XYZ file of C-alpha atoms in Angstrom:
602
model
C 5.768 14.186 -3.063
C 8.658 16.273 -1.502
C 7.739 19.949 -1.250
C 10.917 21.706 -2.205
C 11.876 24.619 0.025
C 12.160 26.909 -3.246
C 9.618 25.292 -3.547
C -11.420 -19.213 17.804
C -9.341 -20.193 21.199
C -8.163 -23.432 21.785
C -5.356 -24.982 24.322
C -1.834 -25.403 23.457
C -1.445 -29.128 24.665
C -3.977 -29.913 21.957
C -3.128 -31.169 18.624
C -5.528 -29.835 16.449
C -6.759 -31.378 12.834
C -8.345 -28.972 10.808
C -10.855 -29.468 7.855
C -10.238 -26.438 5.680
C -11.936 -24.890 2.998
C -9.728 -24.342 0.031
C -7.973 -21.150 0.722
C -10.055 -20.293 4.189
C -7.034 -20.597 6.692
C -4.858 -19.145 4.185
C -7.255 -16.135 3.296
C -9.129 -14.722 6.369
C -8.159 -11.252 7.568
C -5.049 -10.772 9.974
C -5.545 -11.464 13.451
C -5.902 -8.719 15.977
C -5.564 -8.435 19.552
C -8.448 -5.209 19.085
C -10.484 -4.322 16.697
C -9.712 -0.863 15.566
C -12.864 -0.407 13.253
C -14.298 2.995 13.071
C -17.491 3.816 14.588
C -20.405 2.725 12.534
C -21.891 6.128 12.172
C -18.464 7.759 10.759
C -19.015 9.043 7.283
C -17.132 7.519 4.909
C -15.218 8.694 1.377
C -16.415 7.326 -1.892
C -13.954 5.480 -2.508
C -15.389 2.215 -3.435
C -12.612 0.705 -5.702
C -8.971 2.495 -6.141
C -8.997 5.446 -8.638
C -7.413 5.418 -11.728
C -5.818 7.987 -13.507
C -2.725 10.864 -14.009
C -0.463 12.748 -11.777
C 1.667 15.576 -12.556
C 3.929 15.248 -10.319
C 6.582 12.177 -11.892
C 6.736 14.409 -14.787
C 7.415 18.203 -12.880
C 9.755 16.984 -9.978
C 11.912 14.651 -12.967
C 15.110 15.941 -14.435
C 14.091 13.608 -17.569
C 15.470 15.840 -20.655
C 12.917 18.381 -21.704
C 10.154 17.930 -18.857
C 11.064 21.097 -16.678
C 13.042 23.709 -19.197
C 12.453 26.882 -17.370
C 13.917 25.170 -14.226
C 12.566 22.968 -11.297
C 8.234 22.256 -11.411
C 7.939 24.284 -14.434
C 6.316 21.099 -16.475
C 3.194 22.387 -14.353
C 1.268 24.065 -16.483
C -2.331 24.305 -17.604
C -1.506 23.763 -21.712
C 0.561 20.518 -20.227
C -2.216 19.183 -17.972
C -4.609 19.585 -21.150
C -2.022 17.910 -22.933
C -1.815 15.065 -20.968
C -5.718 14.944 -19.807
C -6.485 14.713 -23.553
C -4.171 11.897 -24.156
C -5.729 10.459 -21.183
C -9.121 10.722 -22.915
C -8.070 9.421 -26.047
C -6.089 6.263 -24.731
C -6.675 5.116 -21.588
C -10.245 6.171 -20.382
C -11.729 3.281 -22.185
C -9.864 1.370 -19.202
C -11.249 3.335 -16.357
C -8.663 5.892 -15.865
C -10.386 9.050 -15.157
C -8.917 11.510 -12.754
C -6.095 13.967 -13.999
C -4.492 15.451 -10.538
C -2.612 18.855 -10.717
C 0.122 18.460 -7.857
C 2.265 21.072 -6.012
C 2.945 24.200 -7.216
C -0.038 25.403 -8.883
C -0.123 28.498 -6.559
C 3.338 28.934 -6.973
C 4.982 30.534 -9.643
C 8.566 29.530 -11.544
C 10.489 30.722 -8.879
C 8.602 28.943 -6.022
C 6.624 32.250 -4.990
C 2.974 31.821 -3.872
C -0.196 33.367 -4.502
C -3.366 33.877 -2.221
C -6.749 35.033 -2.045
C -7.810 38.019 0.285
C -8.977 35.020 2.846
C -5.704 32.994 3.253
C -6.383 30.612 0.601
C -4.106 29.245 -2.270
C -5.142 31.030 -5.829
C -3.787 30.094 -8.914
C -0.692 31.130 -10.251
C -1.426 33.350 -13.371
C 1.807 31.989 -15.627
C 0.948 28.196 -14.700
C -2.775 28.389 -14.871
C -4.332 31.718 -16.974
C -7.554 31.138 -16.861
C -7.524 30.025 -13.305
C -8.446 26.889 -11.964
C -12.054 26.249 -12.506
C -11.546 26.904 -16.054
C -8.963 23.607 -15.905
C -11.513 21.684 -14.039
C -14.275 22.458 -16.745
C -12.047 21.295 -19.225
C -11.485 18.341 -18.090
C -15.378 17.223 -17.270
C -15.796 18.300 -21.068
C -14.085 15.108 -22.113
C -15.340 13.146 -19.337
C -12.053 13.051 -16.757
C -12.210 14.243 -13.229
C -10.406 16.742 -11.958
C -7.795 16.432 -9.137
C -5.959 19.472 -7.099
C -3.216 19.288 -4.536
C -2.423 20.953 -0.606
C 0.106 20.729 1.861
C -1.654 19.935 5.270
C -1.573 23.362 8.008
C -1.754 26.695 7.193
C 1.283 27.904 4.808
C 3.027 30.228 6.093
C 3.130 32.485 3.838
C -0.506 33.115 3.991
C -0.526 34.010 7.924
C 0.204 37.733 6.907
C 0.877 38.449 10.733
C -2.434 37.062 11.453
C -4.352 39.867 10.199
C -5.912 38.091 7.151
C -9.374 37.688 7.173
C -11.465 34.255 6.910
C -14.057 33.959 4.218
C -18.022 33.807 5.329
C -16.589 33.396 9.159
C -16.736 36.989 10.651
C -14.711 38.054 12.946
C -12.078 35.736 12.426
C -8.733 35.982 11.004
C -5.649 33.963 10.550
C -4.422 34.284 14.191
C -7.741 32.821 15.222
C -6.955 29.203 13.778
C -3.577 28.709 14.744
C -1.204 27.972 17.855
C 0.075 31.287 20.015
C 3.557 30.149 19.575
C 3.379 30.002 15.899
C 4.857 26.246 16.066
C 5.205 24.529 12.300
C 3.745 21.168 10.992
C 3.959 19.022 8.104
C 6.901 17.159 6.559
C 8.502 20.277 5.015
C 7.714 22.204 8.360
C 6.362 24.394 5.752
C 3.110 25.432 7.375
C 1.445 26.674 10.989
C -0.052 24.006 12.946
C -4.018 24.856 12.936
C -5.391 24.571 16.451
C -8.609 22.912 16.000
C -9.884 24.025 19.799
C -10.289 26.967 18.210
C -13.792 28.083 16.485
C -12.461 29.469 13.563
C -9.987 26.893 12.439
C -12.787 25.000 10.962
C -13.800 27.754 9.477
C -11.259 27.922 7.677
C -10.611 24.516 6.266
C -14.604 25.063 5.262
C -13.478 27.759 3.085
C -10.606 25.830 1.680
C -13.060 22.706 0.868
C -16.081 25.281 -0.530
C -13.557 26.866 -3.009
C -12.285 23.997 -4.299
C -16.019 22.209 -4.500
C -17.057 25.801 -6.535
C -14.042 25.226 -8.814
C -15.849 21.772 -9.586
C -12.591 19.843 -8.088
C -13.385 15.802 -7.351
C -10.284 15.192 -5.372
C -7.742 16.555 -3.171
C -4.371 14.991 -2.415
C -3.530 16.122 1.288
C 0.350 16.008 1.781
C 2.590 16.135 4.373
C 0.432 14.217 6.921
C 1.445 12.912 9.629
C 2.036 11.126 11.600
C 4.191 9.999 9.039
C 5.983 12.170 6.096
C 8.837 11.404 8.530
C 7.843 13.033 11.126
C 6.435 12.493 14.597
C 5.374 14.100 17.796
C 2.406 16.359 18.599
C 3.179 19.334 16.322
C 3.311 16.563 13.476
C -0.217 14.966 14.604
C -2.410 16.218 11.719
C -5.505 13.785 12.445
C -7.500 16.383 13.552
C -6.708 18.166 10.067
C -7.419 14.884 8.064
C -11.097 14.876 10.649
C -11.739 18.585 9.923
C -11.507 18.154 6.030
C -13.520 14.815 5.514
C -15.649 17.002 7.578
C -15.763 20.413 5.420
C -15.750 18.054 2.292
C -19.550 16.184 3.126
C -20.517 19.755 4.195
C -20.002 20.871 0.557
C -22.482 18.450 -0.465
C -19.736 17.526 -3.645
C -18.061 13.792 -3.426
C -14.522 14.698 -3.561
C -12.179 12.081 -2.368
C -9.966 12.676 -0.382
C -6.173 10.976 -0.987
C -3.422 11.521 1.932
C 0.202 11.376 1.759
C 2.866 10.503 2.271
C 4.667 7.231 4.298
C 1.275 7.641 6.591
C 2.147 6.284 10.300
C 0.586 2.883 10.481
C -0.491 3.241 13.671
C -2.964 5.384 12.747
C -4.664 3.377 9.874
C -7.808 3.507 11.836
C -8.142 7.266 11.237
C -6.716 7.354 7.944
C -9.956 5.465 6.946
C -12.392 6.416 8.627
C -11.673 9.847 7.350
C -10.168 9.728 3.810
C -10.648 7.464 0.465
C -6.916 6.425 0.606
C -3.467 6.280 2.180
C 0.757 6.735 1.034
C 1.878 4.061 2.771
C 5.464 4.266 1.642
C 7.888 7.278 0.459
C 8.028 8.533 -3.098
C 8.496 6.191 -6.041
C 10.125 9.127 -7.989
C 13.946 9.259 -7.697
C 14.092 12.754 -8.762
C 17.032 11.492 -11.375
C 17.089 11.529 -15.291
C 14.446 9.313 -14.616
C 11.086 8.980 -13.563
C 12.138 5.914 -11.340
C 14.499 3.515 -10.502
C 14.295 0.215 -9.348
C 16.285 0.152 -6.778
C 15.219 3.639 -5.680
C 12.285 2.936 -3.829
C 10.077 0.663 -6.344
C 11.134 -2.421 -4.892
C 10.843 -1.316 -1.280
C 6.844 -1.925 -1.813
C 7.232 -5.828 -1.697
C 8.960 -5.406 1.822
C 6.349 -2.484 3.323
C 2.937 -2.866 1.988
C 2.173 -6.843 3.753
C 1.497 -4.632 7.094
C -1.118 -2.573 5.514
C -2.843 -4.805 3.358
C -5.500 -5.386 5.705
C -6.602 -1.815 6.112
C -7.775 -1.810 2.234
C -11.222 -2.315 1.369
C -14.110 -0.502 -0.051
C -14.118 2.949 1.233
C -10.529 3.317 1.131
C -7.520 2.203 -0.525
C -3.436 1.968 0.483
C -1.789 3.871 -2.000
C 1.183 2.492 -3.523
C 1.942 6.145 -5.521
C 2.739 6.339 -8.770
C 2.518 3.755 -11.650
C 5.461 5.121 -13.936
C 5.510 2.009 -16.287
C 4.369 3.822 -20.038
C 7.625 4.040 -21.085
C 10.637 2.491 -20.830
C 13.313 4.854 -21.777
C 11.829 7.570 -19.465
C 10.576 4.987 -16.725
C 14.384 3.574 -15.935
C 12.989 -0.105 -15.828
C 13.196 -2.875 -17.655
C 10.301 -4.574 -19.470
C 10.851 -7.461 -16.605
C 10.817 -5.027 -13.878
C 7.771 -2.939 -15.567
C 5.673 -6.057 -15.354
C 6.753 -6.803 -11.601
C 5.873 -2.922 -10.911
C 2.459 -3.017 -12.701
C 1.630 -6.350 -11.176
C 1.923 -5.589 -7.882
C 0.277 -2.590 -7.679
C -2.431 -4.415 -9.094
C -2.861 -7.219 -6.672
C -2.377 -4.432 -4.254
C -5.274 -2.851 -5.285
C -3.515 0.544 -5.032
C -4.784 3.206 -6.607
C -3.832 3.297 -10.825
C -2.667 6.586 -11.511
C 0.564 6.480 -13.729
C 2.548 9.875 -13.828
C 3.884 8.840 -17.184
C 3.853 11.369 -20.310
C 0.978 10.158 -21.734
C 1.775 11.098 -25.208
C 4.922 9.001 -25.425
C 3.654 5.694 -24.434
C 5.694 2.923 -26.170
C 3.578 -0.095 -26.973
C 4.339 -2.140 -24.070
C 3.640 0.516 -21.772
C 0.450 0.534 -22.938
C -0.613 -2.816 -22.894
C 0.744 -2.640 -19.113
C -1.737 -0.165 -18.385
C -4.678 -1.390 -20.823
C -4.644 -4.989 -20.091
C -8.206 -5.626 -19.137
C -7.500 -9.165 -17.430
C -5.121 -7.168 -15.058
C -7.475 -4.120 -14.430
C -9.819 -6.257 -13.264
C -8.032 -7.866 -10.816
C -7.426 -4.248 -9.221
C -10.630 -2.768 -9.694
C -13.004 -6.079 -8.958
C -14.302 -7.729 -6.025
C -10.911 -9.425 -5.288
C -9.317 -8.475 -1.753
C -5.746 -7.318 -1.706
C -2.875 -10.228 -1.971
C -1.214 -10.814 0.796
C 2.556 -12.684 0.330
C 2.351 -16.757 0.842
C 6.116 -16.979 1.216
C 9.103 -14.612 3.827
C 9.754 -11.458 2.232
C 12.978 -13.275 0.135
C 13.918 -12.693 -3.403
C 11.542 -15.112 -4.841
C 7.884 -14.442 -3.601
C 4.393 -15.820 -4.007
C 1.435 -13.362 -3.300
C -2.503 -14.398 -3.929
C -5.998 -13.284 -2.953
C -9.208 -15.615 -2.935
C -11.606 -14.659 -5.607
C -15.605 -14.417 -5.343
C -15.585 -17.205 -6.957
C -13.456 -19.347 -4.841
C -10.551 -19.240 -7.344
C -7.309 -17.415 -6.420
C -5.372 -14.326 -7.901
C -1.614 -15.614 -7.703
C 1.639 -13.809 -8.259
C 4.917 -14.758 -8.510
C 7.997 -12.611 -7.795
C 11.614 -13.297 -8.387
C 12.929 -9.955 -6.884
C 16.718 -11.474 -6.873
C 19.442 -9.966 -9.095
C 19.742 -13.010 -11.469
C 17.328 -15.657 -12.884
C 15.111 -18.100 -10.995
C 12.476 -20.160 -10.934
C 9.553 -19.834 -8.300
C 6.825 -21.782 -7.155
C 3.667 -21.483 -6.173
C 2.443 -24.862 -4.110
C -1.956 -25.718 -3.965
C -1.157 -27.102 -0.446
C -0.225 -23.240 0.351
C -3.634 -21.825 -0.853
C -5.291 -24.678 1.228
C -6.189 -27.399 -1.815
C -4.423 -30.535 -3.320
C -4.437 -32.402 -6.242
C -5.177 -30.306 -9.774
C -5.930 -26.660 -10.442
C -6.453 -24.763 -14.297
C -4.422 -21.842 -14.761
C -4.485 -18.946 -16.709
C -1.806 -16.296 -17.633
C -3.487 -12.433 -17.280
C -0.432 -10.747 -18.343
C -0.601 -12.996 -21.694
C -4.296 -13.895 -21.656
C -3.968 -17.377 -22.261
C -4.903 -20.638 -20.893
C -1.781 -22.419 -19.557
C -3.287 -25.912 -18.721
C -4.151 -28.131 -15.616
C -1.341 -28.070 -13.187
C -0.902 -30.962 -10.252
C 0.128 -29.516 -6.772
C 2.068 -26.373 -7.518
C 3.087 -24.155 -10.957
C 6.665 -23.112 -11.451
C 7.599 -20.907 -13.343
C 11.558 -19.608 -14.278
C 11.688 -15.954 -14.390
C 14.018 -13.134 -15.140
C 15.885 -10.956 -12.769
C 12.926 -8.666 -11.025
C 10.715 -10.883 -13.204
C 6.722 -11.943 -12.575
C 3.621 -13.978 -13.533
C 0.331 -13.478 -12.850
C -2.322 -16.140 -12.713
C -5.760 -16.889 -12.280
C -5.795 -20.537 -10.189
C -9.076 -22.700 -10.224
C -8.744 -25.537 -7.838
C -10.245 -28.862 -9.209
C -8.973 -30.694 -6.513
C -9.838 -31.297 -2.286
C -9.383 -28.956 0.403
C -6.573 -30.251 2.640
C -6.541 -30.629 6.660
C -3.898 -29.385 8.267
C -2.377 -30.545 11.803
C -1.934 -27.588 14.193
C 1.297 -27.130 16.334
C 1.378 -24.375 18.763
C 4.671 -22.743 19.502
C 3.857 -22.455 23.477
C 2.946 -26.542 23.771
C 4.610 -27.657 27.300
C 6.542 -30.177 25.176
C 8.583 -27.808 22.710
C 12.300 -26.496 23.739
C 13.296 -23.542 24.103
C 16.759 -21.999 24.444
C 18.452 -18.704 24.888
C 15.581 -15.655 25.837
C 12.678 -17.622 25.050
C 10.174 -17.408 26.831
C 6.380 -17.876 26.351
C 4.303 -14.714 26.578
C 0.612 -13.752 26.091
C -1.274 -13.342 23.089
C -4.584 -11.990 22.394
C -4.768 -12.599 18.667
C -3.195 -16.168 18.710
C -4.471 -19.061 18.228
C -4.032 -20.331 21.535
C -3.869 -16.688 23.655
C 0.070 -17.273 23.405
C 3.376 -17.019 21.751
C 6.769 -17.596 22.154
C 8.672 -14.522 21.750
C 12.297 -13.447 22.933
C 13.892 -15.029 19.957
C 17.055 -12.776 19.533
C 20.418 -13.100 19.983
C 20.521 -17.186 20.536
C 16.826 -17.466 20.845
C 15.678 -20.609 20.083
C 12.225 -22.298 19.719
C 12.125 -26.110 18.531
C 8.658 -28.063 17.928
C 9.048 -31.725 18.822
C 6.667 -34.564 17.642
C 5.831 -32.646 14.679
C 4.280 -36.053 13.196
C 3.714 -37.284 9.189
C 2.498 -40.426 7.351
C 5.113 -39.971 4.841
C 8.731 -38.722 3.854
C 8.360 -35.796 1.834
C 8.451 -31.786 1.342
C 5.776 -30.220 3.272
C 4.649 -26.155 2.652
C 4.333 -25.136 6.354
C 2.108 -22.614 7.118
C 4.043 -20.418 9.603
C 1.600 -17.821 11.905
C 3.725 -15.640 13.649
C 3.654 -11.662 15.525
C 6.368 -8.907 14.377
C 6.031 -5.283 14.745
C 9.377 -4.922 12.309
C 10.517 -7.002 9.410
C 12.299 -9.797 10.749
C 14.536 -13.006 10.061
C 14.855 -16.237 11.444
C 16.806 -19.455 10.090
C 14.214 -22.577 10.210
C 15.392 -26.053 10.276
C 13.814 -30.098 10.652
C 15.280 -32.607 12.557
C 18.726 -30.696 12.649
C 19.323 -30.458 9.478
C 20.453 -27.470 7.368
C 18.938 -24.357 8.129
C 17.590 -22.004 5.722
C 17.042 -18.229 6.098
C 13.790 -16.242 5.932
C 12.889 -12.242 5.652
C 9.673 -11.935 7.557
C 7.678 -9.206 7.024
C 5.939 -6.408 9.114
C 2.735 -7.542 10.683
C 2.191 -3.990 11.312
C 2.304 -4.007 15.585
C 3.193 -6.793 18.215
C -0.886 -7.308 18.355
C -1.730 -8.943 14.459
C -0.806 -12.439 13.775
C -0.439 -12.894 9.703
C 0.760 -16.058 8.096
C 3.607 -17.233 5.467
C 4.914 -20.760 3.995
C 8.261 -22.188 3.969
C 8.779 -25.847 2.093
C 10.573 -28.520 4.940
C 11.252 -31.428 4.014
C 9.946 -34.089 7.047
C 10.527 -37.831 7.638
C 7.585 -40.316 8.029
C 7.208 -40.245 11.920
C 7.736 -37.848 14.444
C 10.318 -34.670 13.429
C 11.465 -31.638 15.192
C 11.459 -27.801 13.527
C 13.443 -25.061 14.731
C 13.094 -21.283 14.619
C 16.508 -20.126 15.100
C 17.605 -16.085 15.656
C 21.163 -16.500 15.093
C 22.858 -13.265 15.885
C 20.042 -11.024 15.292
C 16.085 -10.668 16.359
C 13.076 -13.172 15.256
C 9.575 -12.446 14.918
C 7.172 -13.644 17.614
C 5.960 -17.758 16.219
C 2.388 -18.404 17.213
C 1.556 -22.113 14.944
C 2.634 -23.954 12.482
C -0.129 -25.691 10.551
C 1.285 -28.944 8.632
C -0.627 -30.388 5.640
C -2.371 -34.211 5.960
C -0.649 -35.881 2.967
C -1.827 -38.952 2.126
């Protein structure tokens, strides 16, 4: 939210022929040059699959007609949240949806003024919330929900009360025991006092924060403003220690309550993001704080282009957090039913958390059976990894995860402003011949389909599939980018790789850069998918070419740092014989090439 102010190694000279399991090559985890696992012994949050649930949030920060009539935030109320949690109930907890989380502002009151206890610690606002909090939180294990509350990370400022305020069940210490001398500010709003967690008593407090809330009978908190990230950096905006200190006051509680951080969280630090919380914002609000609850182009789409980095963080134990699902309704969403699809299908595949922010009393039908569809819920919430993209971040996309059962979860994108058709290819998920595919979104089988599946779709259109190979795993022939018998031109220049295949790369490609494969060899004339493995701390592009021909343009995303390798295909089409491919930076900067990997066709 934003917190309104009123508010295995091998050589390169080797050719390499690789027997691959259907999907294996295609399928393992990213390549890193370290592994940043978390200690064994760290304690974990529950967080075993992504939560599912309600926000208040979409619906109090929206200028949608009606939602806020006594001015900004002032949907936030206890009769709404009832309102809502009961809809929940009725509707969607059959499907697993089961947390209702009360956002900013219920400390605050219409005007944006807060409320504490005698220790420093966030009480309810009496107009919002009347009977207080733990009253709300009763409520809502009556009908079988969870209940959800909200902080900013730090200590607000407004409950410093020139230090002199007193810490509960920690004597002696008071509010200018837990922070910095100088008073400096934290979080993304700057809103707060950076604790100083040298200090005895600034655990204290956070203990007294986490008991509260545990009394209450809260299940999760939503910490916001972390960083680094929130858009911000540097050392007053380095809030691990607050993220350590709560997973830390949490298990001392002895109450599971998971703990959810936000918001754009600093990727760099994914490795303490989960070993200390249940899940992770990895990208900027999906509200657009319009008439609205979204729009496309605001920031929904920007989750095909940033969450490829992170998807190798998520797995049981914690989650990356897409934010909101705002799909119920399309009048109030701003989408189309095309783009509503796209929205609800990635975050699915994503396995991001499900929590829509929707009103839940004015679902239309399709909304609905968006958020219902079993098929689709299952894909999120079963033993499926996250998909990863197949294809360069362009407008039309393919995305797919190997199931349990050696099937695949596929997805296909056309994120372009008109129609167009897209195709998923077997070779890419590591088979030939014939594979059975079902539709989720339409529960229905579609058929046997030889060597690909395409499929025309709509503006911001999508499918989503279930794939079951019935044909051979394919080898693939290896080609490493640093081989002493490739070209390269302009800044090129082989460098050193932990996480590559062969320990090396060619990197440099910018401005002229140029890397070209020769004696890339096939039995036959044809179009081959091309597995690409490549390094790029930044989304970047690179035109890619055979034999001098026409090049074609690519959007490569993020790998995350300049030490994870992850892998994409592009269709080329070769000659029988020997044939050259190019990687080509043009006028601007190309991502680091490792392999390519070209399919044995016979």
């Amino acid at each position: 939210m934003r917190l309104s102010p009123h508010r295995a190694r091998r050589t390169s000279s080797t050719l390499l022929v690789l027997a691959l399991t259907a999907g294996l090559a295609a399928f393992t985890p990213a390549a890193t040059a370290t592994d940043s696992t978390p200690a064994a012994d760290a304690v974990r949050a529950p967080a075993v699959k992504p939560y599912m649930g309600w926000t208040s949030w979409s619906m109090q920060s929206s200028k949608y007609p009606g939602f806020n009539p006594d001015g900004d935030y002032s949907y936030l109320t206890e009769k709404n949240v009832l309102k809502q949690a009961a809809a929940l109930a009725a509707k969607l907890k059959p499907y697993g949806y089961e947390y209702v989380n009360i956002d900013a502002g219920w400390w605050r009151d219409m005007d944006w003024k807060p409320r504490f206890d005698g220790y420093g610690r966030q009480a309810a606002d009496p107009g919002r919330f009347p009977r207080g909090m733990k009253a709300v939180a009763d409520d809502l294990h009556a009908e079988g929900l969870k209940a959800g509350i909200y902080l900013p990370v730090g200590l607000e400022k407004e409950a410093y009360g020139g230090g002199k305020v007193p810490l509960w069940n920690a004597e002696g210490c008071t509010t200018a025991d837990i922070v910095h001398g100088d008073l400096r500010t934290t979080n993304g709003w700057d809103s707060a006092y950076k604790i100083d967690f040298s200090r005895p008593c600034a655990q204290k407090y956070i203990d007294s924060q986490a008991r509260l809330f545990a009394d209450w009978g809260y299940d999760f908190l939503k910490l916001d403003g972390v960083g680094p990230g929130s858009f911000k950096s540097g050392e007053n905006y380095d809030n691990v220690a607050d993220v350590a200190a709560w997973q830390k006051a949490i298990a001392a509680t002895g109450r599971p309550i998971h703990l959810e951080l936000s918001w754009s969280l600093d990727i760099g630090h994914a490795a303490d993001w989960k070993r200390y919380s249940g899940g992770w914002r990895i990208d900027t609000d999906v509200e657009c704080y319009c008439n609205t609850l979204v729009t496309w182009e605001n920031s929904v789409e920007d989750r095909w282009d940033d969450t490829p980095a992170w998807t190798r963080h998520a797995g049981p134990g914690g989650w990356n957090d897409l934010d909101s699902l705002n799909v119920g309704n399309g009048e109030m969403d701003g989408l189309t039913r095309a783009e509503r699809q796209s929205y609800a299908t990635l975050w699915a595949i994503a396995k991001s958390p499900l929590y829509t922010g929707d009103d839940l009393t004015r679902l239309d039908s399709y909304g609905l059976s968006l958020l219902t569809n079993k098929e689709v819920i299952a894909v999120n919430q079963g033993g499926t990894p996250p998909a990863r993209p197949l294809t360069p971040s362009d407008d039309q996309q393919v995305w797919a995860a190997k199931n349990p059962d050696g099937g695949f979860t596929v997805a296909l994108f056309n994120l372009g402003e008109a129609p167009a058709s897209v195709t998923a290819d077997w070779s890419a998920l590591g088979f030939s011949g014939k594979a059975k595919v079902r539709d989720l979104w339409n529960r229905e089988n579609l058929g046997v389909y030889k060597d690909k599946v395409t499929q025309a779709l709509p503006a911001h259109g999508s499918r989503l599939f279930t794939v079951t190979p019935q044909g051979p795993a394919l080898t693939k022939t290896v080609y490493e980018a640093e081989a002493g018998t490739n070209t390269l031109a302009g800044n090129a220049s082989v460098a050193d790789c932990g996480a590559c295949s062969g320990d090396r790369k060619v990197g440099n490609l910018y401005l002229g850069g140029r890397l070209t494969l020769n004696g890339v060899t096939v039995a036959k004339a044809g179009r081959y998918v091309v597995d690409i493995s490549y390094v790029s701390g930044d989304a970047r592009s690179v035109r890619i070419s055979a034999n001098g021909g026409g090049a074609t343009g690519h959007k490569f995303s993020s790998t995350g740092d300049w030490g994870t390798v992850e892998t994409v295909s592009v269709p080329l089409d070769l000659k029988a014989g020997a044939n050259t491919v190019t990687f080509d930076s043009g006028d601007g900067y190309a991502p680091d090439i490792d392999r390519i990997d070209v399919p044995n066709l016979s």
